[in-house]
Tab-separated table of C-alpha atoms in Angstrom:
chain	number	residue	atom	x	y	z
P	1	UNK	CA	19.336	-26.930	-24.640
P	2	UNK	CA	19.572	-23.704	-22.615
P	3	UNK	CA	17.622	-23.112	-19.418
P	4	UNK	CA	17.490	-19.345	-19.938
P	5	UNK	CA	14.068	-17.678	-19.863
P	6	UNK	CA	13.049	-14.460	-21.598
P	7	UNK	CA	10.254	-12.674	-19.730
P	8	UNK	CA	8.121	-10.253	-21.761
P	9	UNK	CA	5.893	-7.670	-20.082
P	10	UNK	CA	3.664	-5.043	-21.670
P	11	UNK	CA	4.473	-2.647	-18.821
P	12	UNK	CA	6.821	-2.045	-15.909
P	13	UNK	CA	4.150	-0.086	-14.051
P	14	UNK	CA	3.219	-0.651	-10.433
P	15	UNK	CA	0.081	-2.565	-11.436
P	16	UNK	CA	-1.155	-6.118	-11.043
P	17	UNK	CA	0.494	-8.102	-13.853
P	18	UNK	CA	3.985	-6.511	-13.601
P	19	UNK	CA	3.900	-6.809	-9.793
P	20	UNK	CA	2.988	-10.480	-10.163
P	21	UNK	CA	5.934	-10.971	-12.530
P	22	UNK	CA	8.247	-9.340	-10.008
P	23	UNK	CA	6.963	-11.729	-7.317
P	24	UNK	CA	7.636	-14.704	-9.610
P	25	UNK	CA	11.152	-13.567	-10.458
P	26	UNK	CA	12.016	-12.988	-6.802
P	27	UNK	CA	10.904	-16.503	-5.964
P	28	UNK	CA	12.861	-17.978	-8.855
P	29	UNK	CA	15.977	-16.051	-7.917
P	30	UNK	CA	15.849	-17.422	-4.361
P	31	UNK	CA	14.977	-21.005	-5.187
P	32	UNK	CA	16.648	-22.137	-8.395
P	33	UNK	CA	19.541	-21.610	-10.758
P	34	UNK	CA	17.491	-20.406	-13.705
P	35	UNK	CA	18.957	-17.586	-15.763
P	36	UNK	CA	16.542	-14.998	-17.081
P	37	UNK	CA	16.247	-11.684	-18.827
P	38	UNK	CA	13.299	-9.276	-18.971
P	39	UNK	CA	12.056	-7.067	-21.793
P	40	UNK	CA	9.221	-4.619	-21.166
P	41	UNK	CA	7.402	-2.606	-23.803
P	42	UNK	CA	8.476	0.603	-22.070
P	43	UNK	CA	10.326	1.526	-18.874
P	44	UNK	CA	8.322	2.141	-15.710
P	45	UNK	CA	8.273	2.335	-11.938
P	46	UNK	CA	9.304	-1.317	-11.538
P	47	UNK	CA	12.210	-1.278	-14.017
P	48	UNK	CA	14.806	-0.767	-11.292
P	49	UNK	CA	13.333	-3.560	-9.197
P	50	UNK	CA	13.421	-5.940	-12.167
P	51	UNK	CA	17.051	-4.897	-12.706
P	52	UNK	CA	18.026	-6.136	-9.234
P	53	UNK	CA	17.070	-9.653	-10.360
P	54	UNK	CA	18.432	-9.825	-13.912
P	55	UNK	CA	19.122	-7.904	-17.075
P	56	UNK	CA	16.264	-5.614	-18.132
P	57	UNK	CA	15.605	-3.882	-21.446
P	58	UNK	CA	12.653	-2.095	-22.988
P	59	UNK	CA	11.425	-1.959	-26.564
P	60	UNK	CA	10.890	1.776	-26.187
P	61	UNK	CA	13.802	3.955	-25.004
P	62	UNK	CA	13.494	5.499	-21.582
P	63	UNK	CA	15.858	8.442	-21.712
P	64	UNK	CA	14.691	12.032	-21.306
P	65	UNK	CA	15.716	13.043	-24.824
P	66	UNK	CA	13.538	10.328	-26.345
P	67	UNK	CA	10.561	11.368	-24.224
P	68	UNK	CA	11.009	14.978	-25.281
P	69	UNK	CA	11.210	13.928	-28.941
P	70	UNK	CA	8.061	11.862	-28.563
P	71	UNK	CA	6.098	14.886	-27.382
P	72	UNK	CA	6.777	16.489	-30.760
P	73	UNK	CA	6.332	13.259	-32.767
P	74	UNK	CA	10.047	13.217	-33.622
P	75	UNK	CA	10.861	9.927	-31.913
P	76	UNK	CA	10.452	7.340	-34.672
P	77	UNK	CA	14.069	7.257	-35.836
P	78	UNK	CA	15.412	7.006	-32.286
P	79	UNK	CA	12.962	4.227	-31.456
P	80	UNK	CA	13.864	2.333	-34.620
P	81	UNK	CA	17.583	2.495	-33.813
P	82	UNK	CA	16.998	1.461	-30.216
P	83	UNK	CA	14.862	-1.518	-31.272
P	84	UNK	CA	17.433	-2.623	-33.857
P	85	UNK	CA	20.160	-2.648	-31.190
P	86	UNK	CA	17.933	-4.607	-28.820
P	87	UNK	CA	17.057	-7.150	-31.509
P	88	UNK	CA	20.733	-7.633	-32.334
P	89	UNK	CA	21.612	-8.103	-28.675
P	90	UNK	CA	18.784	-10.574	-28.068
P	91	UNK	CA	19.762	-12.607	-31.126
P	92	UNK	CA	23.058	-13.423	-29.387
P	93	UNK	CA	21.194	-15.055	-26.505
P	94	UNK	CA	19.817	-18.584	-26.533
P	95	UNK	CA	16.514	-18.917	-24.733
P	96	UNK	CA	14.811	-22.133	-23.749
P	97	UNK	CA	11.491	-20.455	-22.997
P	98	UNK	CA	9.671	-17.183	-23.584
P	99	UNK	CA	7.351	-16.267	-20.708
P	100	UNK	CA	4.748	-13.738	-21.875
P	101	UNK	CA	3.347	-12.005	-18.813
P	102	UNK	CA	-0.091	-11.042	-20.165
P	103	UNK	CA	-2.190	-11.185	-23.308
P	104	UNK	CA	-1.305	-7.506	-23.748
P	105	UNK	CA	2.358	-8.542	-23.989
P	106	UNK	CA	1.676	-10.764	-27.008
P	107	UNK	CA	2.606	-8.038	-29.483
P	108	UNK	CA	6.221	-8.196	-28.307
P	109	UNK	CA	6.552	-11.686	-29.809
P	110	UNK	CA	6.354	-10.122	-33.277
P	111	UNK	CA	9.077	-7.560	-32.610
P	112	UNK	CA	11.804	-9.662	-31.012
P	113	UNK	CA	14.029	-12.468	-32.380
P	114	UNK	CA	12.959	-15.412	-30.251
P	115	UNK	CA	13.179	-18.210	-32.808
P	116	UNK	CA	11.122	-21.331	-32.159
P	117	UNK	CA	11.191	-21.142	-28.365
P	118	UNK	CA	8.462	-22.711	-26.304
P	119	UNK	CA	6.031	-20.026	-25.082
P	120	UNK	CA	4.119	-19.736	-21.820
P	121	UNK	CA	1.577	-16.946	-21.366
P	122	UNK	CA	0.383	-15.803	-17.945
P	123	UNK	CA	-3.135	-14.456	-18.409
P	124	UNK	CA	-4.380	-11.743	-16.025
P	125	UNK	CA	-7.192	-10.514	-18.293
P	126	UNK	CA	-10.831	-11.374	-18.862
P	127	UNK	CA	-12.692	-10.967	-22.158
P	128	UNK	CA	-13.272	-7.220	-21.937
P	129	UNK	CA	-9.639	-6.466	-21.198
P	130	UNK	CA	-8.409	-8.892	-23.870
P	131	UNK	CA	-10.529	-7.161	-26.486
P	132	UNK	CA	-9.544	-3.744	-25.154
P	133	UNK	CA	-5.798	-4.354	-25.552
P	134	UNK	CA	-6.411	-5.724	-29.045
P	135	UNK	CA	-7.107	-9.205	-30.351
P	136	UNK	CA	-3.928	-8.939	-32.426
P	137	UNK	CA	-2.061	-9.709	-29.196
P	138	UNK	CA	-3.938	-12.976	-28.778
P	139	UNK	CA	-3.435	-13.772	-32.470
P	140	UNK	CA	0.331	-13.264	-32.096
P	141	UNK	CA	0.311	-15.675	-29.184
P	142	UNK	CA	-1.833	-18.276	-30.916
P	143	UNK	CA	0.591	-18.439	-33.816
P	144	UNK	CA	2.999	-19.910	-31.244
P	145	UNK	CA	0.456	-22.343	-29.749
P	146	UNK	CA	1.488	-21.534	-26.173
P	147	UNK	CA	0.392	-23.028	-22.902
P	148	UNK	CA	-1.540	-20.566	-20.748
P	149	UNK	CA	-1.413	-19.912	-17.015
P	150	UNK	CA	-4.751	-18.458	-15.877
P	151	UNK	CA	-4.926	-16.495	-12.625
P	152	UNK	CA	-8.412	-17.800	-11.835
P	153	UNK	CA	-11.078	-20.247	-12.934
P	154	UNK	CA	-12.924	-17.297	-14.473
P	155	UNK	CA	-9.944	-16.561	-16.732
P	156	UNK	CA	-9.675	-20.218	-17.738
P	157	UNK	CA	-13.376	-20.329	-18.594
P	158	UNK	CA	-13.036	-17.091	-20.573
P	159	UNK	CA	-10.173	-18.485	-22.667
P	160	UNK	CA	-12.148	-21.642	-23.404
P	161	UNK	CA	-15.598	-20.160	-23.993
P	162	UNK	CA	-14.791	-16.784	-25.555
P	163	UNK	CA	-11.601	-17.554	-27.464
P	164	UNK	CA	-11.770	-21.312	-28.171
P	165	UNK	CA	-8.532	-22.206	-26.392
P	166	UNK	CA	-8.331	-25.942	-25.742
P	167	UNK	CA	-8.700	-26.775	-22.023
P	168	UNK	CA	-5.577	-28.974	-21.982
P	169	UNK	CA	-3.457	-25.909	-22.826
P	170	UNK	CA	-4.535	-24.022	-19.690
P	171	UNK	CA	-3.428	-24.366	-16.070
P	172	UNK	CA	-4.849	-22.292	-13.213
P	173	UNK	CA	-2.390	-20.850	-10.700
P	174	UNK	CA	-3.911	-18.291	-8.387
P	175	UNK	CA	-1.849	-15.175	-7.618
P	176	UNK	CA	0.483	-14.784	-4.677
P	177	UNK	CA	2.209	-11.933	-2.889
P	178	UNK	CA	5.072	-11.895	-0.372
P	179	UNK	CA	4.410	-12.066	3.320
P	180	UNK	CA	5.050	-8.914	5.319
P	181	UNK	CA	8.589	-7.906	6.154
P	182	UNK	CA	9.454	-7.933	9.843
P	183	UNK	CA	9.995	-4.173	9.889
P	184	UNK	CA	6.643	-3.358	8.246
P	185	UNK	CA	4.680	-0.704	10.166
P	186	UNK	CA	1.828	-1.986	12.277
P	187	UNK	CA	-1.745	-0.841	11.737
P	188	UNK	CA	-1.580	1.894	14.364
P	189	UNK	CA	1.658	3.342	12.957
P	190	UNK	CA	0.222	3.239	9.441
P	191	UNK	CA	-2.985	4.939	10.548
P	192	UNK	CA	-1.147	7.760	12.333
P	193	UNK	CA	1.115	8.285	9.326
P	194	UNK	CA	-1.802	8.391	6.913
P	195	UNK	CA	-3.741	10.764	9.165
P	196	UNK	CA	-0.769	13.129	9.114
P	197	UNK	CA	-0.369	12.827	5.327
P	198	UNK	CA	-4.042	13.470	4.578
P	199	UNK	CA	-4.570	15.924	7.443
P	200	UNK	CA	-7.441	13.921	8.908
P	201	UNK	CA	-8.199	12.890	12.514
P	202	UNK	CA	-6.344	9.704	13.563
P	203	UNK	CA	-9.604	8.066	14.687
P	204	UNK	CA	-11.296	8.453	11.290
P	205	UNK	CA	-12.660	5.301	9.625
P	206	UNK	CA	-10.801	4.620	6.362
P	207	UNK	CA	-12.269	2.841	3.343
P	208	UNK	CA	-9.661	2.063	0.692
P	209	UNK	CA	-9.829	1.440	-3.051
P	210	UNK	CA	-6.835	0.753	-5.254
P	211	UNK	CA	-6.045	0.502	-8.951
P	212	UNK	CA	-5.768	2.456	-12.139
P	213	UNK	CA	-8.444	5.084	-12.719
P	214	UNK	CA	-10.689	3.721	-15.453
P	215	UNK	CA	-14.217	2.534	-16.075
P	216	UNK	CA	-13.225	-1.124	-15.770
P	217	UNK	CA	-11.969	-0.536	-12.229
P	218	UNK	CA	-15.222	1.152	-11.216
P	219	UNK	CA	-13.675	4.347	-9.887
P	220	UNK	CA	-16.989	6.101	-10.508
P	221	UNK	CA	-18.765	3.455	-8.419
P	222	UNK	CA	-16.279	4.036	-5.597
P	223	UNK	CA	-17.274	7.706	-5.536
P	224	UNK	CA	-20.967	6.817	-5.543
P	225	UNK	CA	-20.501	4.431	-2.603
P	226	UNK	CA	-18.684	7.209	-0.732
P	227	UNK	CA	-21.543	9.604	-1.459
P	228	UNK	CA	-24.158	7.167	-0.184
P	229	UNK	CA	-22.147	6.238	2.909
P	230	UNK	CA	-21.698	9.934	3.742
P	231	UNK	CA	-25.471	10.280	3.747
P	232	UNK	CA	-26.037	7.097	5.730
P	233	UNK	CA	-23.777	7.530	8.738
P	234	UNK	CA	-24.117	10.074	11.490
P	235	UNK	CA	-21.610	11.042	14.128
P	236	UNK	CA	-18.825	9.119	12.366
P	237	UNK	CA	-16.002	10.545	10.295
P	238	UNK	CA	-15.367	8.332	7.257
P	239	UNK	CA	-12.602	8.925	4.726
P	240	UNK	CA	-12.521	7.120	1.360
P	241	UNK	CA	-9.039	6.864	-0.191
P	242	UNK	CA	-8.237	5.674	-3.728
P	243	UNK	CA	-4.609	4.675	-4.322
P	244	UNK	CA	-3.346	4.564	-7.914
P	245	UNK	CA	-3.938	6.288	-11.203
P	246	UNK	CA	-1.899	8.452	-13.548
P	247	UNK	CA	-1.491	12.117	-12.499
P	248	UNK	CA	-3.802	13.419	-15.226
P	249	UNK	CA	-6.508	10.924	-14.237
P	250	UNK	CA	-6.165	11.934	-10.581
P	251	UNK	CA	-6.771	15.580	-11.514
P	252	UNK	CA	-9.807	14.597	-13.577
P	253	UNK	CA	-11.317	12.696	-10.647
P	254	UNK	CA	-10.658	15.586	-8.272
P	255	UNK	CA	-12.570	17.923	-10.602
P	256	UNK	CA	-15.356	15.385	-10.892
P	257	UNK	CA	-15.658	15.151	-7.119
P	258	UNK	CA	-16.151	18.892	-6.769
P	259	UNK	CA	-18.982	18.937	-9.277
P	260	UNK	CA	-20.722	15.602	-8.615
P	261	UNK	CA	-20.139	14.644	-4.986
P	262	UNK	CA	-18.880	17.606	-2.966
P	263	UNK	CA	-20.117	16.073	0.301
P	264	UNK	CA	-18.298	12.760	-0.206
P	265	UNK	CA	-15.045	12.450	1.717
P	266	UNK	CA	-12.871	10.978	-1.054
P	267	UNK	CA	-9.158	11.442	-1.687
P	268	UNK	CA	-7.297	10.347	-4.801
P	269	UNK	CA	-3.639	10.047	-3.797
P	270	UNK	CA	-2.214	8.704	-7.068
P	271	UNK	CA	0.449	6.047	-7.508
P	272	UNK	CA	2.366	5.037	-4.395
P	273	UNK	CA	5.373	2.776	-3.986
P	274	UNK	CA	4.405	2.055	-0.359
P	275	UNK	CA	0.808	1.022	-0.987
P	276	UNK	CA	0.912	-1.510	1.868
P	277	UNK	CA	0.593	1.187	4.513
P	278	UNK	CA	-2.757	2.251	3.019
P	279	UNK	CA	-4.071	-1.287	3.416
P	280	UNK	CA	-2.649	-1.429	6.946
P	281	UNK	CA	-4.422	1.801	7.901
P	282	UNK	CA	-7.774	0.845	6.358
P	283	UNK	CA	-10.841	-0.555	8.054
P	284	UNK	CA	-12.395	-1.878	4.837
P	285	UNK	CA	-11.206	-2.492	1.285
P	286	UNK	CA	-13.603	-1.924	-1.631
P	287	UNK	CA	-13.133	-3.742	-4.931
P	288	UNK	CA	-15.475	-1.849	-7.254
P	289	UNK	CA	-14.241	-3.374	-10.528
P	290	UNK	CA	-16.711	-4.072	-13.297
P	291	UNK	CA	-14.354	-6.788	-14.539
P	292	UNK	CA	-11.523	-8.322	-12.513
P	293	UNK	CA	-9.616	-11.518	-13.203
P	294	UNK	CA	-8.581	-11.819	-9.567
P	295	UNK	CA	-7.084	-8.682	-8.031
P	296	UNK	CA	-3.806	-8.750	-6.101
P	297	UNK	CA	-5.242	-5.878	-4.082
P	298	UNK	CA	-7.636	-8.273	-2.334
P	299	UNK	CA	-4.628	-10.290	-1.159
P	300	UNK	CA	-2.777	-7.139	-0.114
P	301	UNK	CA	-5.764	-6.166	2.013
P	302	UNK	CA	-6.071	-9.679	3.471
P	303	UNK	CA	-2.385	-9.704	4.386
P	304	UNK	CA	-3.201	-6.720	6.618
P	305	UNK	CA	-6.310	-8.275	8.240
P	306	UNK	CA	-8.527	-5.971	6.188
P	307	UNK	CA	-11.785	-7.499	4.882
P	308	UNK	CA	-12.997	-6.822	1.343
P	309	UNK	CA	-16.365	-5.897	-0.121
P	310	UNK	CA	-16.628	-6.700	-3.834
P	311	UNK	CA	-19.194	-7.121	-6.580
P	312	UNK	CA	-19.954	-10.665	-7.654
P	313	UNK	CA	-18.821	-9.629	-11.147
P	314	UNK	CA	-15.348	-10.476	-9.842
P	315	UNK	CA	-15.836	-14.214	-9.438
P	316	UNK	CA	-12.362	-14.914	-8.041
P	317	UNK	CA	-12.640	-12.157	-5.437
P	318	UNK	CA	-16.126	-13.394	-4.543
P	319	UNK	CA	-14.787	-16.888	-3.931
P	320	UNK	CA	-11.997	-15.491	-1.777
P	321	UNK	CA	-14.190	-13.353	0.476
P	322	UNK	CA	-17.107	-15.757	0.834
P	323	UNK	CA	-18.315	-16.846	3.271
P	324	UNK	CA	-16.223	-15.334	6.057
P	325	UNK	CA	-13.581	-12.865	4.772
P	326	UNK	CA	-15.811	-10.037	3.583
P	327	UNK	CA	-18.948	-9.473	1.542
P	328	UNK	CA	-19.854	-10.012	-2.100
P	329	UNK	CA	-22.841	-8.030	-3.364
P	330	UNK	CA	-24.904	-8.335	-6.530
P	331	UNK	CA	-23.367	-6.898	-9.660
P	332	UNK	CA	-22.969	-3.109	-9.368
P	333	UNK	CA	-25.540	-2.763	-6.571
P	334	UNK	CA	-24.007	0.384	-5.121
P	335	UNK	CA	-26.732	0.785	-2.495
P	336	UNK	CA	-26.076	-2.692	-1.095
P	337	UNK	CA	-22.313	-2.151	-1.151
P	338	UNK	CA	-22.836	1.084	0.778
P	339	UNK	CA	-24.946	-0.739	3.362
P	340	UNK	CA	-22.205	-3.340	3.807
P	341	UNK	CA	-19.613	-0.599	4.335
P	342	UNK	CA	-21.809	0.906	7.047
P	343	UNK	CA	-22.310	-2.554	8.590
P	344	UNK	CA	-18.545	-3.050	8.833
P	345	UNK	CA	-17.931	0.421	10.230
P	346	UNK	CA	-20.674	-0.108	12.812
P	347	UNK	CA	-19.301	-3.458	13.997
P	348	UNK	CA	-15.575	-3.547	14.831
P	349	UNK	CA	-15.907	-7.141	16.051
P	350	UNK	CA	-17.337	-8.318	12.706
P	351	UNK	CA	-14.650	-6.398	10.847
P	352	UNK	CA	-11.889	-7.948	12.946
P	353	UNK	CA	-13.365	-11.447	12.671
P	354	UNK	CA	-13.576	-11.301	8.880
P	355	UNK	CA	-10.176	-9.620	8.647
P	356	UNK	CA	-8.573	-12.510	10.532
P	357	UNK	CA	-10.305	-15.014	8.239
P	358	UNK	CA	-9.008	-13.126	5.192
P	359	UNK	CA	-5.451	-13.281	6.507
P	360	UNK	CA	-5.734	-17.023	7.150
P	361	UNK	CA	-6.837	-17.564	3.544
P	362	UNK	CA	-3.927	-15.493	2.286
P	363	UNK	CA	-1.409	-17.391	4.420
P	364	UNK	CA	-2.844	-20.775	3.440
P	365	UNK	CA	-3.230	-20.330	-0.313
P	366	UNK	CA	-1.548	-17.188	-1.652
P	367	UNK	CA	2.037	-16.914	-0.415
P	368	UNK	CA	5.107	-17.454	-2.643
P	369	UNK	CA	5.588	-20.935	-1.220
P	370	UNK	CA	2.454	-22.139	-3.022
P	371	UNK	CA	2.329	-20.035	-6.179
P	372	UNK	CA	6.051	-19.764	-6.871
P	373	UNK	CA	6.525	-23.500	-6.801
P	374	UNK	CA	3.567	-24.039	-9.151
P	375	UNK	CA	4.866	-21.479	-11.672
P	376	UNK	CA	8.382	-22.928	-11.516
P	377	UNK	CA	7.020	-26.404	-12.232
P	378	UNK	CA	5.147	-25.137	-15.300
P	379	UNK	CA	8.301	-23.416	-16.568
P	380	UNK	CA	10.219	-26.658	-16.144
P	381	UNK	CA	7.480	-28.670	-17.885
P	382	UNK	CA	7.547	-26.272	-20.848
P	383	UNK	CA	11.321	-26.553	-21.181
P	384	UNK	CA	11.116	-30.318	-20.915
P	385	UNK	CA	8.581	-30.491	-23.755
P	386	UNK	CA	10.825	-28.444	-26.006
P	387	UNK	CA	14.014	-30.329	-25.192
P	388	UNK	CA	12.516	-33.794	-25.180
P	389	UNK	CA	13.885	-34.365	-21.682
P	390	UNK	CA	12.509	-37.238	-19.665
P	391	UNK	CA	9.695	-36.530	-17.192
P	392	UNK	CA	11.154	-35.647	-13.819
P	393	UNK	CA	14.461	-34.425	-15.227
P	394	UNK	CA	15.305	-31.144	-13.492
P	395	UNK	CA	16.251	-28.630	-16.178
P	396	UNK	CA	16.459	-25.517	-14.057
P	397	UNK	CA	18.144	-26.750	-10.920
P	398	UNK	CA	15.826	-26.024	-8.015
P	399	UNK	CA	17.888	-25.542	-4.882
P	400	UNK	CA	15.042	-25.688	-2.425
P	401	UNK	CA	11.319	-26.226	-2.829
P	402	UNK	CA	10.012	-25.641	0.662
P	403	UNK	CA	6.810	-23.848	1.514
P	404	UNK	CA	7.541	-20.381	2.845
């Protein structure tokens, strides 16, 4: 029985599920002797970071020639050859477990030679997203009868109620992110740097949003909140900043701003590797998602003492912020969300009080010491089931299991 794990990810983008996988792998690398390899559907911003932890491949080639060929629909032969080489290479490996990092990653099970390995699937999606990425992904997973790791109670309930997954096959492990590095910029340094970057006054109030630019993330609602806040405050300079989104989507939103909300102070800055400094510089974080399984961004804000305002459509975020780490407002009530933004901006003491409470929740429940250990235990349990090892037998050699 091998203790090697194959991680499959639908993306290597700087977005929630791949970032969560990177956090898991970093914890595993520090705390146990597990050997692992990662295959992503295509290369992305995080590919190099995955490569610092173990071998990384992608189903789709990442070289410039392939990308040029794809633009002219001439890439199929190159992709076929690349996949054949990857399949041959993977067939030489012996894996004890395949860890599928999202429902969207399920399709990779059908393209790679993984034999009869035990499968774990980490689910970051709710029903809308699962249907959006294609139910064929879930079908590919269900043919393997995997155990599921849900990032929230809402995801667990979705799997049970919407997709008839048996409750005993699901465990809930809430997300985690690393604690701040010692050399991380403080809030004042981050604010001055952002003011210089955006050419805004250093004393401006900053309201941050973060994520891909799409209907599900409520980017349009973010703009509407900015428009209403601009009309509801006087004598205060407020800047709304959205971090994330593909370059073409950023351009689309910039055009939309000019035509629909010219008075709203909104900047779309696109994808950033150093997103933490935006949270550090912000007074308030807005989670405007129409559907959100949890949202690592809420934890990233909390880590920086920044309170969150969310819609109650995001049940996990609502539970995190209530009753003392931010505000949850009724589903898509933009007017109420705008009023809460103004309330925060008008009361620094309330903002600081709730920001401190948010950080305490992060430190107590969402650091690698809690989540990493839980994930590692589920990996070990899955390997033990497959191998027939006795309960308690350590198959992956944890070196240290302390809380960080």
